[in-house]
């Protein structure tokens, strides 16, 4: 599909004002996106579980100006308080999506947003935040052009969310989303996320993700800096090729419910992401001592218990613990007794696989 697909048609309706609210989830990548080309085009395809509990709720109120403005006009409230320091990020996003949403300078917007997870928990809010805002803007576009299909609505919401934050393109629907062109995944695109189109074994329904908040500080390396480190990285090409291969490999794993192979792919992907940052110039170690302690304990417990607990990591120190529903009674007590003590103030979030954003 071409980018031009997302250029707007002439609007048929005239809308003066209104309000829309979307709750959009975060997601956790099994095969990681790390490295991008211009215009938020990923260097490799990725696949993620959509989450359920970790979400951003955004209310967009819009009021038409008497005349089109020269600039974007909006107020931003985060958890009830005016938050001007978030405005430049939104402004950049609006600039990036401007040619796809012709109405942006026609309205004054009030954006009221809040997260279900604690602020500065180290959980990236960009995926849920950008997808929630993209969905709100799409709802307004649908009012202006009511003949839009649901399929197009979701595709364009993902397309716009991607321009805010790459991983946000995977937060519109659920429960497994692929983003990035992959020759073995029919319908896959660099421009937007798609629902994983193949068979998924029962064991992956209701999968758990318990997120251990090891370090709640500001991200040591922002995504933007991190993605840039993949330019001229000595191992970049091999890494991108590996992601393609892993996405092919995970297809039979997802179909057959082969948890041992699932674990091998998912943990290797997490460690590879961190290895890329350790071997870039400049180089970073994003794990903390407690991250490693948790990983070692997970490995020991897995061996002793014969369960299928495994971990994945984002570009930070927090640990996502993945496990199937039918093993939760054995695994969750272990997490509580042996792992939660390595979290800052014992903070952890019990999440699970989810089915995408919802309009309130
Ligand atoms: O969406 P961004 O630009 O913040 O990138 C996030 C990338 C990772 O979370 C580290 C991996 C992924 O695929 O989500």
Short mmCIF file of C-alpha atoms in Angstrom, two decimals, residues 136-275:
data_model
loop_
_atom_site.label_atom_id
_atom_site.label_comp_id
_atom_site.label_asym_id
_atom_site.label_seq_id
_atom_site.Cartn_x
_atom_site.Cartn_y
_atom_site.Cartn_z
CA UNK A 136 -8.96 10.66 18.62
CA UNK A 137 -7.86 12.55 15.51
CA UNK A 138 -9.16 9.73 13.34
CA UNK A 139 -12.53 9.91 15.08
CA UNK A 140 -12.77 13.56 14.10
CA UNK A 141 -11.73 12.70 10.55
CA UNK A 142 -14.44 10.04 10.46
CA UNK A 143 -17.02 12.63 11.50
CA UNK A 144 -15.85 14.80 8.63
CA UNK A 145 -15.93 11.83 6.29
CA UNK A 146 -18.45 9.30 7.64
CA UNK A 147 -18.16 6.82 4.77
CA UNK A 148 -14.72 5.73 6.00
CA UNK A 149 -14.55 1.97 6.63
CA UNK A 150 -13.47 0.53 9.99
CA UNK A 151 -10.56 -1.20 8.31
CA UNK A 152 -9.27 2.05 6.87
CA UNK A 153 -9.87 3.82 10.19
CA UNK A 154 -7.62 1.35 12.02
CA UNK A 155 -4.97 1.33 9.32
CA UNK A 156 -4.76 5.08 9.20
CA UNK A 157 -4.79 5.36 13.02
CA UNK A 158 -1.82 2.99 13.08
CA UNK A 159 -0.16 4.91 10.24
CA UNK A 160 -0.53 8.20 12.15
CA UNK A 161 0.49 6.70 15.50
CA UNK A 162 3.64 5.39 13.83
CA UNK A 163 4.60 8.93 12.92
CA UNK A 164 4.45 9.80 16.64
CA UNK A 165 6.33 6.76 17.89
CA UNK A 166 7.13 3.66 15.85
CA UNK A 167 5.94 1.15 18.41
CA UNK A 168 2.64 3.06 18.75
CA UNK A 169 1.63 1.65 15.35
CA UNK A 170 1.25 -1.70 17.16
CA UNK A 171 -1.18 -0.38 19.81
CA UNK A 172 -4.40 0.10 17.84
CA UNK A 173 -5.59 -3.50 17.71
CA UNK A 174 -4.74 -6.78 19.39
CA UNK A 175 -3.80 -9.31 20.36
CA UNK A 176 -0.72 -9.93 18.24
CA UNK A 177 0.44 -7.23 15.85
CA UNK A 178 3.08 -7.21 13.14
CA UNK A 179 4.57 -3.97 11.91
CA UNK A 180 7.13 -3.79 9.13
CA UNK A 181 7.29 -5.43 5.73
CA UNK A 182 8.15 -9.11 6.02
CA UNK A 183 8.15 -11.43 3.06
CA UNK A 184 6.57 -14.31 4.99
CA UNK A 185 3.77 -12.23 6.53
CA UNK A 186 0.97 -11.51 4.13
CA UNK A 187 -0.30 -7.93 4.25
CA UNK A 188 2.60 -6.68 6.39
CA UNK A 189 3.64 -3.09 5.83
CA UNK A 190 6.26 -0.59 6.95
CA UNK A 191 3.48 2.00 7.10
CA UNK A 192 1.15 0.49 9.71
CA UNK A 193 0.64 -2.48 12.00
CA UNK A 194 -1.58 -5.41 11.05
CA UNK A 195 -3.22 -8.11 13.10
CA UNK A 196 -1.05 -11.21 12.96
CA UNK A 197 -2.72 -13.11 10.11
CA UNK A 198 -1.88 -16.74 10.93
CA UNK A 199 -2.93 -19.44 13.36
CA UNK A 200 -2.20 -18.85 17.06
CA UNK A 201 -2.22 -21.73 19.54
CA UNK A 202 -4.55 -21.61 22.56
CA UNK A 203 -1.62 -21.34 24.98
CA UNK A 204 -0.94 -17.80 23.77
CA UNK A 205 -4.47 -16.65 24.60
CA UNK A 206 -4.52 -14.82 27.91
CA UNK A 207 -0.71 -14.74 28.15
CA UNK A 208 0.53 -12.82 31.18
CA UNK A 209 3.04 -10.00 31.32
CA UNK A 210 4.06 -9.03 34.84
CA UNK A 211 6.17 -5.91 34.58
CA UNK A 212 8.86 -5.45 37.20
CA UNK A 213 9.76 -1.80 37.70
CA UNK A 214 13.44 -2.04 38.45
CA UNK A 215 14.28 1.52 37.59
CA UNK A 216 11.63 4.18 37.53
CA UNK A 217 13.92 7.02 36.49
CA UNK A 218 14.03 8.85 33.20
CA UNK A 219 15.15 6.67 30.32
CA UNK A 220 18.95 6.73 30.14
CA UNK A 221 18.83 6.59 26.37
CA UNK A 222 15.82 8.06 24.58
CA UNK A 223 14.34 6.00 21.76
CA UNK A 224 15.41 8.65 19.27
CA UNK A 225 19.04 8.46 20.38
CA UNK A 226 18.83 4.67 20.53
CA UNK A 227 17.43 4.24 17.03
CA UNK A 228 20.12 6.58 15.70
CA UNK A 229 22.81 4.42 17.23
CA UNK A 230 21.87 1.78 14.67
CA UNK A 231 23.13 4.00 11.84
CA UNK A 232 26.65 2.82 10.98
CA UNK A 233 26.45 0.23 13.74
CA UNK A 234 28.93 -2.56 12.87
CA UNK A 235 26.33 -5.31 13.44
CA UNK A 236 23.24 -3.51 12.19
CA UNK A 237 22.74 -5.41 8.93
CA UNK A 238 23.06 -8.80 10.64
CA UNK A 239 20.61 -7.67 13.31
CA UNK A 240 18.00 -6.54 10.80
CA UNK A 241 18.36 -9.83 8.90
CA UNK A 242 18.03 -11.76 12.17
CA UNK A 243 14.73 -10.04 12.99
CA UNK A 244 13.33 -11.11 9.61
CA UNK A 245 14.42 -14.70 10.26
CA UNK A 246 13.06 -14.69 13.81
CA UNK A 247 9.69 -13.47 12.58
CA UNK A 248 9.55 -16.37 10.14
CA UNK A 249 10.61 -18.79 12.89
CA UNK A 250 8.07 -17.56 15.41
CA UNK A 251 5.20 -18.33 13.03
CA UNK A 252 5.37 -22.10 13.55
CA UNK A 253 6.05 -21.54 17.26
CA UNK A 254 2.87 -19.47 17.56
CA UNK A 255 0.88 -22.02 15.58
CA UNK A 256 2.11 -25.10 17.47
CA UNK A 257 2.39 -23.59 20.95
CA UNK A 258 6.05 -24.55 21.16
CA UNK A 259 6.89 -22.70 24.36
CA UNK A 260 10.55 -23.75 24.55
CA UNK A 261 11.23 -22.27 21.15
CA UNK A 262 9.08 -19.22 22.00
CA UNK A 263 11.27 -18.59 25.06
CA UNK A 264 14.46 -18.98 23.03
CA UNK A 265 13.36 -16.42 20.44
CA UNK A 266 11.90 -13.91 22.89
CA UNK A 267 14.81 -13.89 25.34
CA UNK A 268 17.36 -13.80 22.54
CA UNK A 269 15.56 -10.81 21.00
CA UNK A 270 15.64 -8.94 24.33
CA UNK A 271 19.31 -9.60 24.88
CA UNK A 272 20.14 -8.73 21.28
CA UNK A 273 18.42 -5.36 21.68
CA UNK A 274 20.62 -4.68 24.72
CA UNK A 275 23.69 -6.07 22.95
#
